[in-house]
Amino acid sequence: MEVVQSHRKSSSNNVIVSILPLYRSAPPLEVRLEDFEFFAIDRLRVLKGISDGLCRGKKPEEMEKLVLDLWKANMRHPQAVEEVNKDIISHFVLRLVYCRTEELRKWFLSMETTLFRHRFRRGSSEAQRALMSEFKLPYKAVSNAEFESLKDKLGQVARSMGQTLAAADAIFYKVPFEEVPDLVAGRRVFIHKGHAYVAINQVVSLVVTQFRSYLSKALILTNRKWTSTIREQEKDRLTPIVEALCTSYLGPDYSQQQEFGEISIKDIDQVAKTSFPLCMRHLFEKVKEDHHLKHGGRMQLGLFLKGVGLKLDDALAFWKAEFAPKVSAERFDKEYAYNIRHNYGREGKRTDYTPYSCQKIISVTPGIGDHHGCPYRHFSEENLRAALVRMGVSSRAVEDVMDKVHNRHYQLACTLTFEAVHGSSCDAGINHPNQYFIDSQRVLQSKNGSVA
Amino acid sequence: MTKEEADNGRDDMVIDVPGQANAVPDGFNANYLRIYYGKLFPHADMFKWMSYGNDGKHPGCDKSYFGRREFSFTLENDIYIRFQSFNSVTELENSIKEKCPFKIDIGPVYSVDPAKRHAYAQSGDNVFTPVERELVFDIDISDYDDVRYCCTGADVCLECWPLMTIAIKVIDTSLRDDFGFNHILWVYSGRRGVHCWVCDGKARRLTNEQRAAIADYFHVYKGNENSQKKISLPGLVLHPFLARSYTEVLKGFFEAKLLPNQNLLASEERYEKILEMIPDASVASELRRRWQENKRASMSKDDINIVRWEQLKSILQSGKQKMQGLRRCVEEIVFSYTYPRLDMEVSRHMNHLLKAPFCVHPKTGRVCVPIDPNNCDEFDPTTVPTLSQLLEEQNRGGLRQDAENEWDRTSLGESVAFFRTSFLQPLLKSCKEEIENSYNAKLQQSKNDLSW
């Protein structure tokens, strides 16, 4: 794939014209430098959206809809050929971005596989068959005659799994049993003389497994190429773009509070203990303790609370009450209220400020008397350990977190903390304090039995 | 007898026992073994088997194949030596005769000669790795101790041995009909179980994952002494494999043999174990009540176990039972008593070593002879030839020079003949075909490559 800086349109020769590309090899296309970045960002929105959906525990049907909506919103193009080009180019650019560490590879592999799975499921059966033959999967469609003779047994297998053999499912593929070990292991297929008879919905998982395995290997190779040649060669052109892409925050901005509606003042104390990330917990504790916060802290915590669902009136009441021992009501109204109203978009140019993402928080350096910023980055080891223990993190988990901190993976440290405190995993990682809050509330609500 | 005398007289040793010229006292020791390995152990047949047709006669043969196979020997005093390999039948034979192992195990065929493995480990690319290994199964009757009352642990008798017989039937049928394997050798383990060697090329080349899948396919009994319900058969109907096993083997055996022979319902202690498996307490109580009432009453001449089993079946299978768990309860009881209990670990990994056929079991002196799966009902573990018995037979045979094989003078002859005709010859024929086809295909391929 050639990246050019001119404004020539990308040529459409030699394009793989299957609807769902397999990304087997970098296509011989010319890409404009701007497109290089923009295509990747659009695809990244799709992948991060998928990540978000998975993190929230969406069911498969919901995920399928989400994937298609995300694709439509970000990757569609009126001309099919252009859409395919964008699809392929963006995938390969992101390979460069996400091949560079084990964690990045794992994330990218997981999201791309999910994306592929849902797009494959929605494809027509001809498209599906075409893809299966591209993977060189030795699947043969079962003839009608053979199906008739095996119908009873196939029906038995289906019923043994609590399913039925609908007429629509009467598409079966015959494949050597070694190709489908998972299905054999679970006795989810009928096997006869070494052949397994696989139903169409089972075929999806098999194709996806192939896709995943191929991409996994490809990412390792890409990483080698990147480290050995590309990064150096492209250090003035593509490398800065690639390195910036992975850290850019593209997720929801939490400026509108979402499903958890409103939080009132009386709720804050409780949720602070259970669902605030460490950075906000610290600020909150300090406000309670010192009855004051400097500007950076007020911004970081204040906007966070807005994202959590604290209404303007409640916010004003909250800060006023907390500052009361040190700041009189009139002084508060004069010096602090305006800024709070400003944050909520009620003053000045009426920008509805968005709560800070992890990236932003990590990048600031708190000064003397400040308590904002990312504690994983700025706390001393001793203080950080103590804070984690107070949050209820087990000593073994504390070690894991500290390990991440030493390697300067602050967001991963926060993710591990989340996982330790809640006892559930967060595959997509923490990118935003409000995401931490929402995920936490979700986990807690599901534990309490109420439907999230 | 001094060692000198033993050495000198080794080839034609006749063990002198006062009173009986040919009698050989029972036992297992190095002297006996020496004669056994000297005259009776079928070295050449084992070599032919392990060569899988690579005898050098066809240009397509892999001359390194036999040399890459691992053997391990357990010597007297429990000295265990691994990674033994041999390049010819002579080397194999001489080593066995010289070392006189109390047990010989067969491992996988590696990528390189095991003796040279250290040379390859350095390169870091894991070049020393198993590449072929038979698919093997190990069934041990001590795993059935909770369902047999006649023996425990290492003991076996004609009452409980049939549990092994039906295990052979279930697994053998499935290996052939479901998985399409043809070259299967069943071997008596010498004391309390059976081993199965599946030797088709396809089987030898299975990966660990595929082996685990097959083991899981067979995995139905999931119990240990702590779990109450060890068999769970959910679903409206049984998978065809389970259904066939039930109707063709397990049901008949349970009702006609195991139930009456082991008196599974005759006493309170024993029938409680079965009542425990009924998920509906009221049904269990009803049966308990009936059986307690009838304890003293004179029964009809029908076996009490069978009468009670019929009562149990009629309650559980009557149309009145709506409860989900009861639908399959009868099958679950039968399965939990009779379904094969495989040692999963043995089958899962290519590098698992398994005792070679025709070894002698140190604790019983019995030879590990093949079992004919088509006639496994006839197999009697209590009449399997022992080492001392064979030596005695061999003595009686005199020093005839004309017998082609020593073992033909003994009971072992039958076993070796069976091994050859039912297993080895068809296997080698198939291997030769495979070698030829593969060779011709390669020739064709290179012709195609050359032609433009």
Coordinates of C-alpha atoms in Angstrom, one line a residue, chain A residues 9-419:
Chain A
K9 CA -7.9 10.1 -6.0
S10 CA -7.0 6.6 -5.0
S11 CA -7.0 4.3 -7.8
S12 CA -9.5 1.4 -7.8
N13 CA -7.5 -1.2 -9.6
N14 CA -6.9 -4.6 -8.1
V15 CA -9.4 -4.2 -5.4
I16 CA -10.6 -7.3 -3.6
V17 CA -14.3 -7.3 -4.5
S18 CA -15.7 -9.5 -1.8
I19 CA -18.1 -7.6 0.4
L20 CA -16.3 -8.7 3.5
P21 CA -12.6 -8.5 3.1
L22 CA -10.3 -11.0 4.9
Y23 CA -7.4 -8.6 5.0
R24 CA -5.0 -11.2 3.8
S25 CA -2.6 -8.8 2.2
A26 CA -2.0 -5.1 2.0
P27 CA -3.7 -4.1 -1.2
P28 CA -1.9 -2.2 -4.0
L29 CA -3.8 1.0 -3.4
E30 CA -2.6 4.6 -3.2
V31 CA -3.8 6.4 -0.2
R32 CA -3.7 10.1 0.6
L33 CA -1.9 11.0 3.8
E34 CA -5.1 12.6 5.2
D35 CA -7.1 9.5 4.4
F36 CA -4.5 7.4 6.1
E37 CA -5.4 9.1 9.3
F38 CA -9.1 9.8 8.8
F39 CA -10.0 6.3 7.7
A40 CA -8.2 4.9 10.7
I41 CA -10.0 7.2 13.1
D42 CA -13.3 6.2 11.6
R43 CA -12.6 2.6 12.0
L44 CA -11.3 3.2 15.5
R45 CA -14.6 4.7 16.4
V46 CA -16.2 1.5 15.3
L47 CA -13.8 -0.7 17.3
K48 CA -14.0 1.5 20.4
G49 CA -17.8 1.4 20.1
I50 CA -17.6 -2.4 20.0
S51 CA -15.3 -2.4 23.0
D52 CA -17.7 -0.2 24.9
G53 CA -20.6 -2.5 24.0
L54 CA -18.7 -5.6 25.2
C55 CA -17.6 -3.9 28.4
R56 CA -21.2 -3.2 29.1
G57 CA -22.1 -6.8 28.7
K58 CA -24.5 -6.4 25.7
K59 CA -26.2 -9.5 24.5
P60 CA -25.2 -11.0 21.1
E61 CA -28.4 -9.6 19.3
E62 CA -27.7 -6.1 20.8
M63 CA -24.1 -6.4 19.7
E64 CA -25.0 -7.3 16.2
K65 CA -27.2 -4.2 16.0
L66 CA -24.6 -2.1 17.6
V67 CA -21.9 -3.3 15.1
L68 CA -24.0 -2.5 12.1
D69 CA -25.0 0.9 13.4
L70 CA -21.4 1.8 14.1
W71 CA -20.4 0.6 10.7
K72 CA -23.1 2.6 9.0
A73 CA -22.3 5.7 11.0
N74 CA -18.6 5.7 10.4
M75 CA -17.6 3.5 7.5
R76 CA -20.3 3.8 4.9
H77 CA -19.6 5.2 1.4
P78 CA -22.1 5.5 -1.4
Q79 CA -19.8 3.7 -3.8
A80 CA -19.2 0.1 -2.8
V81 CA -15.7 0.1 -4.1
E82 CA -14.8 3.1 -2.1
E83 CA -16.3 1.5 1.0
V84 CA -14.2 -1.6 0.5
N85 CA -11.1 0.4 0.0
K86 CA -11.7 2.4 3.2
D87 CA -12.4 -0.9 5.0
I88 CA -9.2 -2.4 4.0
I89 CA -7.0 0.6 4.3
S90 CA -8.3 1.5 7.8
H91 CA -7.7 -2.1 8.9
F92 CA -4.1 -2.1 7.8
V93 CA -3.4 1.3 9.3
L94 CA -4.8 0.1 12.6
R95 CA -2.7 -3.0 12.4
L96 CA 0.4 -0.7 12.5
V97 CA -1.1 1.1 15.4
Y98 CA -2.1 -1.9 17.4
C99 CA 0.7 -4.3 16.7
R100 CA 3.2 -2.7 19.0
T101 CA 2.5 -4.3 22.4
E102 CA 0.9 -7.5 23.6
E103 CA -2.0 -5.6 25.2
L104 CA -2.7 -3.5 22.1
R105 CA -2.6 -6.7 20.0
K106 CA -5.0 -8.5 22.3
W107 CA -7.5 -5.6 22.2
F108 CA -7.3 -5.1 18.5
L109 CA -7.7 -8.8 17.8
S110 CA -10.7 -9.1 20.1
M111 CA -12.5 -6.1 18.5
E112 CA -11.7 -7.0 14.9
T113 CA -12.8 -10.6 15.5
T114 CA -16.1 -9.4 17.0
L115 CA -16.6 -7.0 14.1
F116 CA -15.9 -9.8 11.6
R117 CA -18.2 -12.2 13.4
H118 CA -21.2 -9.9 13.2
R119 CA -20.5 -8.8 9.6
F120 CA -20.1 -12.5 8.6
R121 CA -23.4 -13.5 10.2
R122 CA -25.2 -10.9 8.3
G123 CA -23.8 -11.8 5.0
S124 CA -25.7 -13.7 2.4
S125 CA -25.1 -17.5 2.2
E126 CA -23.3 -17.1 -1.1
A127 CA -21.0 -14.5 0.5
Q128 CA -20.5 -16.8 3.4
R129 CA -19.6 -19.7 1.2
A130 CA -17.2 -17.6 -0.8
L131 CA -15.5 -16.6 2.4
M132 CA -15.3 -20.2 3.6
S133 CA -13.6 -21.2 0.4
E134 CA -11.2 -18.3 0.7
F135 CA -10.2 -19.7 4.1
K136 CA -9.7 -23.0 2.3
L137 CA -12.0 -24.6 4.8
P138 CA -12.7 -28.1 3.6
Y139 CA -16.4 -27.7 4.0
K140 CA -18.8 -29.4 1.6
A141 CA -22.4 -28.6 1.5
V142 CA -24.5 -31.6 2.3
S143 CA -26.6 -32.8 -0.6
N144 CA -30.3 -33.0 -0.2
A145 CA -30.2 -36.7 -0.5
E146 CA -27.7 -37.1 2.2
F147 CA -29.6 -34.6 4.4
E148 CA -32.8 -36.7 4.0
S149 CA -31.0 -39.8 5.1
L150 CA -29.5 -38.1 8.1
K151 CA -32.4 -35.9 9.1
D152 CA -33.3 -38.0 12.1
K153 CA -29.9 -38.0 13.6
L154 CA -29.3 -34.3 12.8
G155 CA -32.6 -33.5 14.5
Q156 CA -31.6 -35.6 17.5
V157 CA -28.4 -33.6 17.9
A158 CA -30.3 -30.4 17.7
R159 CA -32.9 -31.5 20.2
S160 CA -30.2 -32.7 22.5
M161 CA -29.0 -29.1 22.7
G162 CA -32.5 -27.8 23.2
Q163 CA -32.9 -26.6 19.7
T164 CA -35.0 -27.6 16.8
L165 CA -34.1 -28.4 13.2
A166 CA -36.1 -25.7 11.4
A167 CA -36.3 -25.9 7.6
A168 CA -34.2 -22.8 7.4
D169 CA -31.4 -24.6 9.2
A170 CA -31.4 -27.4 6.7
I171 CA -28.1 -26.1 5.4
F172 CA -25.4 -28.4 6.7
Y173 CA -21.8 -28.6 5.9
K174 CA -19.7 -31.8 6.0
V175 CA -16.2 -31.4 7.3
P176 CA -13.5 -33.7 8.8
F177 CA -14.2 -33.9 12.5
E178 CA -10.6 -32.7 13.3
E179 CA -11.6 -29.3 11.9
V180 CA -14.2 -28.7 14.5
P181 CA -12.8 -29.8 17.8
D182 CA -15.0 -27.6 20.0
L183 CA -18.2 -28.9 18.4
V184 CA -17.0 -32.5 18.8
A185 CA -16.0 -31.9 22.4
G186 CA -19.4 -30.6 23.3
R187 CA -21.2 -33.3 21.3
R188 CA -22.9 -30.5 19.4
V189 CA -22.5 -32.2 16.0
F190 CA -23.4 -35.5 14.5
I191 CA -20.3 -37.3 13.4
H192 CA -20.2 -40.3 11.1
K193 CA -17.2 -42.1 9.7
G194 CA -14.9 -39.2 10.5
H195 CA -17.2 -36.5 9.1
A196 CA -18.9 -33.9 11.3
Y197 CA -22.2 -32.4 10.1
V198 CA -22.1 -28.8 11.0
A199 CA -25.1 -26.5 11.0
I200 CA -24.9 -23.1 9.5
N201 CA -24.9 -21.2 12.7
Q202 CA -22.0 -23.3 13.9
V203 CA -20.1 -22.5 10.8
V204 CA -19.9 -18.9 11.9
S205 CA -17.8 -19.7 14.9
L206 CA -15.5 -21.8 12.8
V207 CA -14.8 -19.2 10.2
V208 CA -14.3 -16.6 13.0
T209 CA -11.8 -18.9 14.6
Q210 CA -9.8 -19.0 11.4
F211 CA -10.0 -15.3 11.0
R212 CA -8.8 -14.7 14.5
S213 CA -5.9 -17.2 14.2
Y214 CA -4.8 -15.6 11.0
L215 CA -4.9 -12.1 12.3
S216 CA -3.1 -13.0 15.4
K217 CA -0.2 -14.3 13.5
A218 CA -0.3 -11.3 11.1
L219 CA -0.1 -8.9 14.0
I220 CA 3.1 -10.5 15.2
L221 CA 4.6 -10.2 11.8
T222 CA 3.5 -6.6 11.4
N223 CA 5.1 -5.8 14.7
R224 CA 8.4 -7.2 13.6
K225 CA 8.3 -5.2 10.4
W226 CA 7.3 -2.1 12.3
T227 CA 10.1 -2.3 14.7
S228 CA 12.7 -3.3 12.2
T229 CA 12.0 -1.0 9.3
I230 CA 8.8 0.9 9.1
R231 CA 9.0 3.0 12.3
E232 CA 12.4 4.4 11.4
Q233 CA 11.6 4.8 7.7
E234 CA 8.5 6.7 8.4
K235 CA 9.6 8.7 11.4
D236 CA 8.7 12.0 9.7
R237 CA 5.6 11.0 8.1
L238 CA 3.5 8.0 9.2
T239 CA 5.0 7.2 12.5
P240 CA 3.8 10.2 14.4
I241 CA 0.3 9.6 13.1
V242 CA 0.4 5.9 14.1
E243 CA 1.7 6.7 17.5
A244 CA -0.9 9.3 18.2
L245 CA -3.8 7.3 16.9
C246 CA -3.8 4.7 19.7
T247 CA -4.0 7.2 22.5
S248 CA -6.5 9.6 21.0
Y249 CA -9.7 9.4 22.9
L250 CA -12.6 8.8 20.7
G251 CA -15.2 7.5 23.1
P252 CA -18.3 9.0 24.5
D253 CA -17.6 12.3 26.2
Y254 CA -20.0 11.8 29.0
S255 CA -21.3 15.4 28.7
Q256 CA -24.8 14.1 28.9
Q257 CA -25.4 11.7 31.7
Q258 CA -26.7 8.5 30.3
E259 CA -28.6 5.6 31.8
F260 CA -28.1 6.3 35.5
G261 CA -30.1 9.5 35.3
E262 CA -29.6 11.8 38.2
I263 CA -27.5 11.5 41.3
S264 CA -28.6 13.6 44.2
I265 CA -26.4 15.0 46.9
K266 CA -27.4 12.3 49.4
D267 CA -26.3 9.6 47.0
I268 CA -22.8 11.0 46.4
D269 CA -21.2 9.8 49.6
Q270 CA -22.4 6.3 49.0
V271 CA -21.4 6.1 45.3
A272 CA -18.1 7.8 46.0
K273 CA -17.1 4.8 48.2
T274 CA -18.2 2.2 45.7
S275 CA -18.0 3.5 42.2
F276 CA -15.5 6.4 42.0
P277 CA -12.1 5.8 40.4
L278 CA -9.2 6.5 42.6
C279 CA -8.5 10.0 41.1
M280 CA -12.0 11.2 42.0
R281 CA -12.1 9.4 45.3
H282 CA -9.0 11.2 46.3
L283 CA -10.4 14.6 45.3
F284 CA -13.7 13.8 47.0
E285 CA -12.0 12.8 50.3
K286 CA -9.8 15.9 50.2
V287 CA -12.8 18.2 49.7
K288 CA -14.4 16.6 52.7
E289 CA -11.2 16.8 54.7
D290 CA -9.9 20.2 53.7
H291 CA -13.2 21.9 52.8
H292 CA -11.4 23.3 49.9
L293 CA -10.0 22.4 46.5
K294 CA -7.8 24.4 44.2
H295 CA -8.9 25.2 40.7
G296 CA -7.6 22.1 38.9
G297 CA -9.2 19.8 41.4
R298 CA -12.5 21.7 41.2
M299 CA -12.6 21.3 37.5
Q300 CA -11.6 17.7 37.4
L301 CA -14.0 16.6 40.2
G302 CA -16.8 19.1 39.2
L303 CA -17.0 18.0 35.6
F304 CA -16.9 14.4 36.7
L305 CA -19.8 14.9 39.0
K306 CA -21.7 16.6 36.2
G307 CA -21.1 13.5 34.0
V308 CA -22.2 11.3 36.8
G309 CA -25.6 13.1 36.8
L310 CA -25.3 15.8 39.4
K311 CA -27.6 18.6 38.4
L312 CA -26.5 22.2 38.5
D313 CA -28.5 23.1 41.6
D314 CA -27.3 20.1 43.5
A315 CA -23.7 20.8 42.4
L316 CA -23.9 24.4 43.7
A317 CA -25.4 23.1 47.0
F318 CA -22.7 20.4 47.3
W319 CA -19.7 22.7 46.8
K320 CA -21.2 25.4 49.0
A321 CA -21.8 22.9 51.8
E322 CA -18.4 21.4 51.6
F323 CA -16.7 24.8 51.5
A324 CA -18.9 26.2 54.2
P325 CA -16.3 25.8 57.1
K326 CA -13.8 28.0 55.2
V327 CA -15.9 30.0 52.8
S328 CA -18.9 32.0 53.7
A329 CA -22.1 31.7 51.6
E330 CA -21.7 35.2 50.1
R331 CA -18.1 34.6 49.2
F332 CA -18.9 31.3 47.7
D333 CA -21.6 32.9 45.5
K334 CA -19.2 35.6 44.5
E335 CA -16.1 33.5 43.8
Y336 CA -17.1 30.0 43.1
A337 CA -20.6 29.8 41.9
Y338 CA -19.9 31.5 38.6
N339 CA -17.3 28.9 37.6
I340 CA -19.6 26.1 38.4
R341 CA -22.4 27.6 36.4
H342 CA -19.8 28.1 33.6
N343 CA -19.0 24.5 33.7
Y344 CA -22.6 23.6 33.2
G345 CA -22.8 25.9 30.2
R346 CA -24.9 28.5 31.8
E347 CA -22.5 31.4 31.5
G348 CA -20.3 33.1 29.0
K349 CA -20.0 31.3 25.7
R350 CA -22.3 28.6 27.1
T351 CA -20.0 25.7 26.3
D352 CA -21.2 22.6 28.0
Y353 CA -17.8 21.4 29.2
T354 CA -17.0 17.8 28.9
P355 CA -15.6 15.8 31.8
Y356 CA -11.9 15.0 31.4
S357 CA -10.8 11.8 29.9
C358 CA -8.0 9.7 31.5
Q359 CA -5.6 10.9 28.8
K360 CA -6.2 14.5 29.8
I361 CA -6.0 13.8 33.5
I362 CA -2.8 11.8 33.2
S363 CA -1.2 14.6 31.2
V364 CA -1.6 17.3 33.9
T365 CA 1.0 17.7 36.6
P366 CA -0.5 18.8 39.9
G367 CA 1.4 21.4 41.8
I368 CA 1.8 22.0 45.5
G369 CA -1.5 21.9 47.2
D370 CA -3.1 20.2 44.2
H371 CA -4.9 16.9 44.4
H372 CA -6.0 16.4 40.8
G373 CA -4.2 14.5 38.1
C374 CA -3.8 10.8 38.0
P375 CA -2.8 9.2 41.3
Y376 CA -1.3 6.2 39.6
R377 CA 1.2 8.6 38.0
H378 CA 1.8 11.0 40.8
F379 CA 1.3 9.3 44.1
S380 CA 4.4 8.0 45.9
E381 CA 4.4 4.2 46.0
E382 CA 3.7 4.1 49.7
N383 CA 0.7 6.4 49.3
L384 CA -0.6 4.6 46.3
R385 CA -0.5 1.2 48.1
A386 CA -2.2 2.6 51.1
A387 CA -4.9 4.2 48.9
L388 CA -5.5 0.9 47.1
V389 CA -5.8 -1.0 50.3
R390 CA -8.4 1.5 51.5
M391 CA -10.3 0.8 48.4
G392 CA -10.4 -2.8 49.2
V393 CA -7.9 -4.1 46.8
S394 CA -6.4 -7.4 47.8
S395 CA -2.6 -7.5 48.4
R396 CA -2.0 -9.7 45.5
A397 CA -3.9 -7.4 43.2
V398 CA -2.0 -4.4 44.6
E399 CA 1.2 -6.0 43.4
D400 CA -0.3 -6.4 39.9
V401 CA -1.4 -2.8 39.9
M402 CA 2.0 -1.6 41.1
D403 CA 3.6 -3.6 38.4
K404 CA 1.6 -1.6 35.8
V405 CA 2.4 1.6 37.5
H406 CA 6.1 0.9 37.4
N407 CA 5.8 0.3 33.7
R408 CA 3.8 3.6 33.4
H409 CA 0.6 1.9 32.3
Y410 CA -1.6 4.1 34.4
Q411 CA -4.9 3.3 32.8
L412 CA -4.1 -0.4 33.0
A413 CA -3.4 0.1 36.7
C414 CA -6.8 1.7 37.1
T415 CA -8.4 -1.1 35.1
L416 CA -6.9 -3.7 37.4
T417 CA -8.0 -1.8 40.4
F418 CA -11.5 -1.8 38.9
E419 CA -11.4 -5.5 38.4

